[in-house]
Amino acid sequence: MLCLIVDDSSVVRKVVRRILEEMDIDCAEAADGQQAFESCQNTMPDVIMLDWNMPVMNGMEFMCKLRAHPTPTQPKVIFCTTENDTDHIQAALAAGADEYIMKPFDSDIIRSKFEQIGLL
Amino acid sequence: MLTADFDIYKDLLKTESGIIITPDKAYLLDSRLTPVARRWGHEDLDAMAAALRGAPDKRLVKEIVEAMTTNETSFFRDTRPFNLFKHAVLPYITQQRQNTRRLKIWCAACSSGQEPYSLSMILKEEAEKHGVFQTDILGTDISEDILEQARTAIYSQFEVQRGLPIQLLMKYFEQTDKKWQLKNDIRKMVRYRYFNLLDSMTMLGTFDIIFCRNVLIYFDEATKRDILGRMSKCLAPDGVLYLGGAETVLGVTDAFKPITGVRGLYAHADSEIALTVSEQADAKSAFMP
């Protein structure tokens, strides 16, 4: 299983990568939505851990672009963001997110969310 | 800590709650009881042990027991028991109760309420499928503090992200500042009361399903046998008992037997329950709304 970690913080990407690799999940990284979209065009991941607020292209813009993009299989998308109010969560779900993590998180939460969407 | 002082705590916990503390777990006494000792004005656990000799203050005894209980829990904990509940146990028991259309569930040692509320959410989600049922979920625990938390049903961001699908968070919770509170219609499906599993269960009534998960592991064999024996009298003849993944009735009591093919679920020894367990019901993956 391949997970694309999209976050403008290299520290967050590193932490998420460490947690996922302990779960035997391969990881790729992108620092914004634009980079993430290019990465998906090269290799479509199985799941995307997606920050909301990023420069160049934010997480919501990226996900809408991805969901509108014709592709044989759509990856699961888990938002992972400091935006923790119901308006943001509902907007993300309505736009096609599969799960939602409110930062801060820990390995239990990430594992739990991967289980929720049937990846573990 | 002196051996004599350790024995004071060990005996008190065994007598008051059935909890077994072995010498290798003495560190738990230090970490959990030192704050209690300070609150009561004792320099350390040895000093508090001295106060426990003779006729100790009942409030102090209660506080010690509360501090030593483990409150680890989460929504849809271990997931599989809840998939089984939704897809196998609930269809079975609602079929059995077509005449009375009443369903009684007991969550023994319910901690801060995640287990009974997980069941409430499933019952709410499944209500249309099974028709109108009068449901009564009782949550009991030995800690008054934790029961108060359960009643208020306010959970941290961490707690609502462990095991709870985001769709259910959106549907059944309200955000209050940085916390999340269960909506009233789910909260009022559960009633809570203080209950010590060592006490008589006759006042509790009879239940169709009993959840007693991850509790018996803290007791010795004789206490387990005693609790399960009394619990069998609280379970309807065709009822279902849930135990934790590391617990069993085998070699402990003859009152219950495992339900064939469904690990963790038990029935009266003389019952003929056969549950239909689909692949969906037996799924180890997370509970899906």
Coordinates of C-alpha atoms in Angstrom, one line a residue:
Chain A
M1 CA 0.0 0.0 0.0
L2 CA 1.3 3.4 -0.9
C3 CA 0.4 6.6 1.0
L4 CA 1.0 10.1 -0.3
I5 CA 1.6 12.4 2.6
V6 CA 0.8 16.0 1.7
D7 CA 1.8 18.7 4.2
D8 CA 3.8 21.9 3.9
S9 CA 5.5 21.0 7.2
S10 CA 8.5 18.7 6.7
V11 CA 8.3 17.8 10.4
V12 CA 4.7 16.6 10.1
R13 CA 5.5 14.6 7.0
K14 CA 8.4 13.0 8.8
V15 CA 6.2 12.1 11.8
V16 CA 3.4 10.7 9.7
R17 CA 5.9 8.7 7.6
R18 CA 7.5 7.2 10.6
I19 CA 4.1 6.1 11.9
L20 CA 3.0 4.7 8.6
E21 CA 6.2 2.9 7.9
E22 CA 5.9 1.1 11.3
M23 CA 2.5 -0.1 9.9
D24 CA 4.4 -1.4 6.8
I25 CA 2.9 1.2 4.5
D26 CA 5.1 2.7 1.8
C27 CA 5.1 6.5 1.7
A28 CA 5.7 9.3 -0.8
E29 CA 5.6 13.0 0.1
A30 CA 4.5 16.3 -1.3
A31 CA 4.7 19.8 0.2
D32 CA 1.6 21.3 -1.4
G33 CA -1.5 20.4 -3.5
Q34 CA 0.2 21.2 -6.8
Q35 CA 3.1 18.8 -6.0
A36 CA 0.6 16.2 -4.8
F37 CA -1.4 16.4 -8.0
E38 CA 1.8 15.9 -10.1
S39 CA 2.8 13.0 -7.9
C40 CA -0.6 11.4 -8.4
Q41 CA -0.3 11.7 -12.2
N42 CA 3.0 9.8 -12.0
T43 CA 1.9 7.2 -9.5
M44 CA -1.6 7.1 -8.0
P45 CA -1.4 6.2 -4.3
D46 CA -3.9 4.1 -2.4
V47 CA -4.4 6.7 0.2
I48 CA -3.6 10.4 0.7
M49 CA -3.0 12.0 4.1
L50 CA -3.9 15.6 3.3
D51 CA -3.2 18.9 5.1
W52 CA -5.7 21.7 4.5
N53 CA -3.7 25.0 4.6
M54 CA -0.7 24.9 2.3
P55 CA 0.9 27.4 -0.2
V56 CA 0.4 27.1 -4.0
M57 CA -2.6 24.8 -3.8
N58 CA -4.4 24.0 -0.6
G59 CA -5.8 20.6 0.4
M60 CA -9.4 21.3 -0.6
E61 CA -8.5 22.6 -4.0
F62 CA -6.2 19.6 -4.6
M63 CA -8.9 17.1 -3.5
C64 CA -11.6 18.7 -5.7
K65 CA -9.2 18.6 -8.7
L66 CA -8.2 15.0 -7.9
R67 CA -11.9 13.9 -7.6
A68 CA -12.8 15.5 -10.9
H69 CA -9.8 13.9 -12.6
P70 CA -10.7 10.8 -14.7
T71 CA -8.8 7.9 -13.3
P72 CA -9.5 4.2 -13.0
T73 CA -9.3 4.2 -9.3
Q74 CA -9.7 7.1 -6.8
P75 CA -7.5 7.0 -3.7
K76 CA -8.9 7.3 -0.2
V77 CA -8.4 10.8 1.2
I78 CA -7.8 11.4 4.9
F79 CA -7.7 15.1 5.8
C80 CA -5.1 15.7 8.5
T81 CA -5.4 19.3 9.6
T82 CA -5.6 21.9 12.4
E83 CA -9.0 22.9 11.0
N84 CA -11.1 21.2 13.6
D85 CA -14.6 22.7 13.4
T86 CA -17.7 21.0 12.0
D87 CA -18.0 23.4 9.1
H88 CA -14.6 22.3 7.7
I89 CA -15.2 18.7 8.4
Q90 CA -18.6 18.6 6.7
A91 CA -17.2 20.5 3.7
A92 CA -14.4 18.0 3.4
L93 CA -16.8 15.0 3.6
A94 CA -19.1 16.6 1.1
A95 CA -16.2 17.2 -1.3
G96 CA -15.2 13.5 -1.2
A97 CA -12.9 13.0 1.8
D98 CA -13.1 9.6 3.4
E99 CA -11.9 10.4 6.9
Y100 CA -10.7 13.4 8.9
I101 CA -8.0 13.7 11.5
M102 CA -7.8 16.8 13.7
K103 CA -4.3 17.7 14.6
P104 CA -2.6 16.9 17.0
F105 CA -2.7 13.2 16.3
D106 CA -0.9 10.1 17.5
S107 CA -0.2 6.7 16.0
D108 CA -3.4 5.2 17.5
I109 CA -5.5 7.8 15.7
I110 CA -3.9 7.3 12.4
R111 CA -4.2 3.5 12.7
S112 CA -7.9 3.9 13.8
K113 CA -8.6 6.1 10.7
F114 CA -6.9 3.7 8.4
E115 CA -9.1 0.9 9.9
Q116 CA -12.2 3.0 9.5
I117 CA -11.8 3.2 5.7
G118 CA -11.0 -0.4 5.4
L119 CA -7.2 -0.1 4.7
L120 CA -6.1 -2.3 7.6
Chain B
M1 CA 7.4 0.3 50.4
L2 CA 7.4 -2.1 53.3
T3 CA 5.9 -5.5 52.6
A4 CA 3.4 -5.0 55.5
D5 CA 2.3 -1.7 53.9
F6 CA 2.0 -3.3 50.4
D7 CA -0.2 -6.0 52.0
I8 CA -2.5 -3.3 53.5
Y9 CA -3.2 -2.0 50.0
K10 CA -3.4 -5.4 48.4
D11 CA -5.9 -6.7 51.0
L12 CA -8.0 -3.5 50.8
L13 CA -8.3 -3.6 47.0
K14 CA -9.1 -7.3 47.0
T15 CA -11.8 -6.9 49.7
E16 CA -13.4 -3.7 48.4
S17 CA -13.2 -4.3 44.6
G18 CA -11.8 -7.7 43.9
I19 CA -8.8 -6.2 42.1
I20 CA -5.7 -8.2 42.5
I21 CA -2.4 -6.4 42.9
T22 CA 0.7 -8.5 42.7
P23 CA 4.2 -7.3 43.9
D24 CA 5.3 -6.8 40.3
K25 CA 2.5 -4.2 40.0
A26 CA 3.6 -2.3 43.1
Y27 CA 4.7 0.6 40.9
L28 CA 1.0 1.2 40.1
L29 CA 0.4 1.9 43.8
D30 CA 3.1 4.5 43.7
S31 CA 1.9 6.2 40.5
R32 CA -1.8 6.2 41.2
L33 CA -2.0 6.5 45.0
T34 CA 0.7 9.1 45.7
P35 CA -1.7 11.9 44.6
V36 CA -4.4 10.5 46.9
A37 CA -1.9 10.4 49.8
R38 CA -1.0 14.0 49.2
R39 CA -4.6 15.1 49.0
W40 CA -5.3 13.4 52.4
G41 CA -2.2 15.1 53.9
H42 CA 0.0 12.0 54.1
E43 CA 3.7 12.3 53.4
D44 CA 3.8 9.1 51.4
L45 CA 2.1 5.7 50.9
D46 CA 3.6 4.3 54.0
A47 CA 2.0 7.1 56.1
M48 CA -1.3 6.5 54.3
A49 CA -1.1 2.8 55.0
A50 CA -0.8 3.6 58.7
A51 CA -4.0 5.5 58.4
L52 CA -5.7 2.6 56.8
R53 CA -5.1 0.3 59.7
G54 CA -8.0 -0.1 62.1
A55 CA -11.1 1.7 61.0
P56 CA -10.2 3.7 58.0
D57 CA -12.2 6.6 56.6
K58 CA -14.7 5.2 54.0
R59 CA -14.2 8.1 51.7
L60 CA -10.4 7.4 51.6
V61 CA -11.0 3.8 50.9
K62 CA -13.4 4.7 48.0
E63 CA -10.8 7.2 46.6
I64 CA -8.1 4.5 46.7
V65 CA -10.3 2.0 44.9
E66 CA -11.3 4.6 42.3
A67 CA -7.7 5.6 41.7
M68 CA -6.7 2.0 41.2
T69 CA -9.3 1.2 38.6
T70 CA -8.3 1.2 35.0
N71 CA -10.5 3.3 32.7
E72 CA -9.0 2.5 29.4
T73 CA -11.8 2.5 26.8
S74 CA -12.6 3.9 23.4
F75 CA -15.6 4.1 21.0
F76 CA -16.1 0.8 19.2
R77 CA -13.2 -0.6 21.0
D78 CA -11.7 -3.6 19.2
T79 CA -14.3 -3.1 16.5
R80 CA -15.2 -6.8 16.0
P81 CA -17.5 -7.0 19.0
F82 CA -19.5 -4.1 17.6
N83 CA -19.6 -5.6 14.1
L84 CA -20.9 -8.8 15.7
F85 CA -23.5 -6.8 17.7
K86 CA -24.8 -5.0 14.7
H87 CA -24.8 -7.9 12.2
A88 CA -25.4 -11.0 14.4
V89 CA -26.5 -10.3 18.0
L90 CA -28.9 -7.5 17.4
P91 CA -30.8 -9.3 14.5
Y92 CA -30.9 -12.4 16.7
I93 CA -32.1 -10.8 19.9
T94 CA -34.7 -8.5 18.2
Q95 CA -36.1 -11.6 16.5
Q96 CA -36.4 -13.3 19.9
R97 CA -38.1 -10.2 21.4
Q98 CA -40.7 -9.7 18.7
N99 CA -43.5 -10.0 21.3
T100 CA -42.2 -7.8 24.1
R101 CA -40.3 -5.4 21.8
R102 CA -38.1 -4.6 24.7
L103 CA -34.3 -4.8 24.8
K104 CA -32.2 -4.5 27.9
I105 CA -28.4 -4.2 27.8
W106 CA -25.9 -4.0 30.7
C107 CA -22.4 -2.6 30.3
A108 CA -20.7 -3.7 33.5
A109 CA -17.6 -1.5 34.1
C110 CA -18.6 1.1 31.5
S111 CA -15.9 3.6 32.4
S112 CA -16.4 7.0 30.7
G113 CA -19.3 5.7 28.6
Q114 CA -17.8 5.0 25.2
E115 CA -19.0 1.4 25.2
P116 CA -22.7 2.0 26.0
Y117 CA -22.8 5.1 23.7
S118 CA -21.3 3.0 20.9
L119 CA -24.2 0.6 21.3
S120 CA -26.6 3.5 21.4
M121 CA -25.4 4.8 18.1
I122 CA -25.7 1.3 16.5
L123 CA -29.2 1.0 17.9
K124 CA -30.1 4.4 16.5
E125 CA -28.6 3.5 13.1
E126 CA -30.4 0.2 13.0
A127 CA -33.7 1.3 14.4
E128 CA -35.4 1.4 11.0
K129 CA -34.3 -2.2 10.2
H130 CA -35.6 -3.7 13.4
G131 CA -38.7 -1.5 14.0
V132 CA -39.7 0.2 17.2
F133 CA -38.0 -1.3 20.3
Q134 CA -38.0 0.0 23.8
T135 CA -34.3 -0.1 24.7
D136 CA -32.7 0.3 28.1
I137 CA -28.9 0.4 28.4
L138 CA -27.5 0.4 31.9
G139 CA -23.9 1.5 32.4
T140 CA -22.3 0.7 35.8
D141 CA -18.9 1.4 37.2
I142 CA -17.1 1.4 40.5
S143 CA -15.8 5.0 40.0
E144 CA -18.3 7.8 40.7
D145 CA -15.9 10.2 39.0
I146 CA -15.8 8.3 35.8
L147 CA -19.6 7.8 35.9
E148 CA -20.0 11.6 36.1
Q149 CA -17.8 11.9 33.0
A150 CA -20.0 9.3 31.3
R151 CA -23.2 11.2 32.1
T152 CA -21.9 14.5 30.7
A153 CA -20.7 12.6 27.6
I154 CA -18.1 15.3 26.8
Y155 CA -15.0 13.9 25.1
S156 CA -11.6 15.3 24.0
Q157 CA -10.5 15.5 20.4
F158 CA -8.3 12.5 21.0
E159 CA -11.1 10.4 22.5
V160 CA -13.5 11.1 19.6
Q161 CA -10.8 10.2 17.0
R162 CA -10.1 6.7 18.4
G163 CA -12.5 4.2 16.8
L164 CA -15.3 6.6 16.0
P165 CA -16.0 7.1 12.3
I166 CA -16.1 10.8 11.3
Q167 CA -19.6 10.4 9.9
L168 CA -20.9 9.4 13.3
L169 CA -19.0 12.2 15.0
M170 CA -20.7 14.7 12.7
K171 CA -24.1 13.0 13.2
Y172 CA -24.3 12.5 16.9
F173 CA -21.9 15.0 18.5
E174 CA -21.9 18.8 19.1
Q175 CA -18.7 20.7 19.3
T176 CA -18.3 22.6 22.5
D177 CA -15.1 24.7 22.4
K178 CA -12.3 22.2 21.9
K179 CA -14.4 19.2 23.1
W180 CA -17.2 17.2 21.7
Q181 CA -20.5 16.3 23.5
L182 CA -22.9 13.6 22.5
K183 CA -26.3 14.9 21.5
N184 CA -29.1 14.4 24.0
D185 CA -31.0 11.8 22.1
I186 CA -28.0 9.4 22.3
R187 CA -27.1 10.3 25.9
K188 CA -30.6 9.7 27.2
M189 CA -30.6 6.1 25.8
V190 CA -28.1 5.2 28.6
R191 CA -28.7 5.3 32.4
Y192 CA -25.7 5.1 34.7
R193 CA -25.4 3.9 38.3
Y194 CA -22.6 3.1 40.7
F195 CA -22.1 -0.6 41.1
N196 CA -19.4 -2.9 42.5
L197 CA -19.3 -6.2 40.8
L198 CA -18.7 -7.9 44.2
D199 CA -22.1 -6.7 45.3
S200 CA -25.4 -8.6 44.8
M201 CA -26.8 -8.2 41.3
T202 CA -30.3 -9.1 42.1
M203 CA -31.5 -5.5 42.1
L204 CA -30.2 -4.9 38.6
G205 CA -32.9 -7.0 36.8
T206 CA -32.5 -9.2 33.8
F207 CA -30.7 -8.4 30.7
D208 CA -30.8 -9.6 27.1
I209 CA -27.1 -8.8 26.5
I210 CA -24.3 -8.2 29.0
F211 CA -21.0 -6.6 28.1
C212 CA -18.4 -7.4 30.7
R213 CA -15.3 -6.8 28.6
N214 CA -11.7 -6.4 29.9
V215 CA -12.9 -6.5 33.5
L216 CA -12.4 -10.0 34.7
I217 CA -8.7 -9.9 33.9
Y218 CA -8.2 -7.9 37.1
F219 CA -9.7 -10.5 39.4
D220 CA -8.5 -13.9 40.7
E221 CA -10.1 -17.2 39.6
A222 CA -12.4 -17.4 42.6
T223 CA -13.7 -13.9 42.1
K224 CA -14.2 -14.4 38.4
R225 CA -16.2 -17.6 39.1
D226 CA -18.3 -15.8 41.7
I227 CA -19.0 -12.8 39.4
L228 CA -19.9 -15.0 36.4
G229 CA -22.1 -17.2 38.5
R230 CA -24.1 -14.3 39.7
M231 CA -24.1 -12.6 36.3
S232 CA -25.6 -15.8 34.8
K233 CA -28.7 -15.1 37.0
C234 CA -29.0 -11.6 35.4
L235 CA -28.9 -12.8 31.8
A236 CA -32.1 -13.9 30.1
P237 CA -32.2 -17.6 29.2
D238 CA -31.6 -16.8 25.5
G239 CA -29.2 -13.8 26.3
V240 CA -25.7 -13.2 25.2
L241 CA -22.6 -12.4 27.3
Y242 CA -19.7 -10.5 25.9
L243 CA -16.2 -10.9 27.4
G244 CA -12.9 -9.3 26.4
G245 CA -10.6 -10.8 23.9
A246 CA -8.2 -12.1 26.7
E247 CA -11.0 -13.5 28.8
T248 CA -12.9 -16.7 28.8
V249 CA -15.4 -18.8 30.8
L250 CA -13.5 -22.0 30.0
G251 CA -12.0 -23.5 33.2
V252 CA -13.6 -20.7 35.3
T253 CA -17.3 -21.5 35.4
D254 CA -19.8 -24.0 34.1
A255 CA -22.6 -21.4 34.1
F256 CA -21.7 -20.2 30.5
K257 CA -20.4 -21.8 27.3
P258 CA -18.9 -20.2 24.3
I259 CA -21.3 -19.6 21.4
T260 CA -20.1 -21.8 18.6
G261 CA -18.0 -20.1 16.1
V262 CA -18.1 -16.7 17.7
R263 CA -15.0 -15.9 19.9
G264 CA -15.7 -13.6 22.8
L265 CA -19.5 -14.3 23.0
Y266 CA -21.0 -16.7 25.5
A267 CA -24.5 -18.1 26.4
H268 CA -26.0 -20.0 29.2
A269 CA -24.5 -23.5 29.4
D270 CA -27.9 -25.1 28.7
S271 CA -29.0 -22.7 25.9
E272 CA -29.1 -23.6 22.2
I273 CA -28.2 -20.3 20.7
A274 CA -26.9 -20.4 17.2
L275 CA -25.9 -17.0 15.7
T276 CA -25.7 -16.4 12.0
V277 CA -22.3 -14.8 11.6
S278 CA -21.7 -13.3 8.2
E279 CA -18.3 -12.2 6.9
Q280 CA -19.4 -8.6 7.6
A281 CA -20.3 -9.5 11.2
D282 CA -17.0 -11.3 11.8
A283 CA -14.9 -8.4 10.3
K284 CA -11.9 -7.3 12.3
S285 CA -11.9 -4.0 10.4
A286 CA -13.5 -1.0 11.8
F287 CA -17.1 -0.5 12.6
M288 CA -18.8 1.2 9.6
P289 CA -21.9 3.2 10.0

